[in-house]
Amino acid sequence: MRGKIVVTGGTGRLGQVVVERLAERGAEVQSISRRNTTVSVDLRKGTNIDQAVAGARAIVHCATTNGRGDVEATRNLIEAAKRAGGPHLVYISIVGVEGVPMPYYRAKLAAEREIAESGLPWTTLRATQFHDLVAQILGLAARLPVMPLPTGFRFQPIDTGDVADRLAALAAGPPRGRVADMGGPQILDVRQLAGLYLMRAGKRRPLVSVPVPGAVARGYREGRHLAPDHAVGRRTFEEFLAGWAPGPVG
Ligand SMILES: NC(=O)c1ccc[n+]([C@@H]2O[C@H](COP(=O)([O-])OP(=O)(O)OC[C@H]3O[C@@H](n4cnc5c(N)ncnc54)[C@H](OP(=O)(O)O)[C@@H]3O)[C@@H](O)[C@H]2O)c1
C-alpha cells in the first residue's frame, strides 16, 4: 500500500485495533490523538491537524469526544484533509443514530452529514455497541448490591477486532459512501448479558429490571440500535469475556 493512513483516536478502544490491523496489512500508519507521544493533535481545538494529515491517502476517523465536540472535531478534520489534497475519509458511526434521540447520537449523525457533504471521497460504516463498552457498563452496574437493568433493552455487541478488520479493508479500497451496517453475531437481552458478565466476573448479584421512561429508552426498547439483518460480527460476547480482564471500572 502506498501513502500513509492516518487513524484519528488511535489510542481508543477501536482505534488501537485499527492501527494494528492496518499495520498487519503493510500500511504506513499514523495514529493521532491528544495523548500522542510525538505530536499531540486536538481535533476539537484544531491543533496540529495539518501536520498530522499531510501526505495521507486515507484517514480512518475513530476519534470521539463523546458528543462534547464531535461535529467541530470532524469539521476541523475535513478542512485539514481538503488542504492536504483530499484523502479518502473513512468514518465509524453507530447503528441507530437517527432512531435513539440522545445528544451523542445526534452529534454522530451531524458528523456523518458533514462528511457526506464535504466533497471529499468518503465511506461511513455504522456498527452496534462494542463488547468492551457493554462489559464496562455492566461492570459499573455490578458494583451495586443489586444490579439495575433497564426493562426491555437488548444489545447486539460486536468485537472491535471485527469492526477494525472491516475499517482496514474499507480504508484500503475506494470510497463507498454509506456501507451496510455491521452488528454483532447475537442479539441478547440485558439480563442474559448481565448473567454472562457475572459468571465471568465471579460475582453473584440479584438482577432488578428498572422501567426507564422517555424517548431515548423507547428507542432502545424498539431496538433502533440493532442490526438484525447484518449480524456479521464473528466473536460472541461470551468469547470476548473469556479473554477479558475487568479494568478499574468494570
Ligand atoms: N464504543 C462503542 O460501543 C461504539 C459503537 C459503535 C461506534 N462507535 C464509534 O467508534 C469510535 C471509537 O469509539 P471508542 O469507543 O473506541 O472511543 P474511545 O475509546 O473513547 O476513544 C476515543 C479516542 O478519541 C481520541 N480523542 C478524544 N478527544 C479528542 C480530541 N479532541 N482530539 C483528538 N483525539 C481525541 C481519544 O484519544 P485522546 O484522549 O488521546 O485524545 C481516543 O483515542 C467513535 O466514533 C464511536 O462513536 C463506538
mmCIF file of N, CA and C in Angstrom, residues 23 30 39 130:
data_model
loop_
_atom_site.group_PDB
_atom_site.id
_atom_site.type_symbol
_atom_site.label_atom_id
_atom_site.label_comp_id
_atom_site.label_asym_id
_atom_site.label_seq_id
_atom_site.Cartn_x
_atom_site.Cartn_y
_atom_site.Cartn_z
ATOM 1 N N ALA A 23 -1.443 -1.988 10.084
ATOM 2 C CA ALA A 23 -0.013 -2.334 10.079
ATOM 3 C C ALA A 23 0.177 -3.767 9.582
ATOM 4 N N GLN A 30 -0.303 6.206 10.805
ATOM 5 C CA GLN A 30 -0.030 7.236 11.806
ATOM 6 C C GLN A 30 -1.253 7.401 12.691
ATOM 7 N N VAL A 39 3.398 14.031 18.385
ATOM 8 C CA VAL A 39 2.754 15.349 18.330
ATOM 9 C C VAL A 39 1.298 15.201 18.787
ATOM 10 N N PHE A 130 -19.834 -1.918 21.122
ATOM 11 C CA PHE A 130 -18.679 -2.801 21.235
ATOM 12 C C PHE A 130 -18.781 -3.641 22.517
#
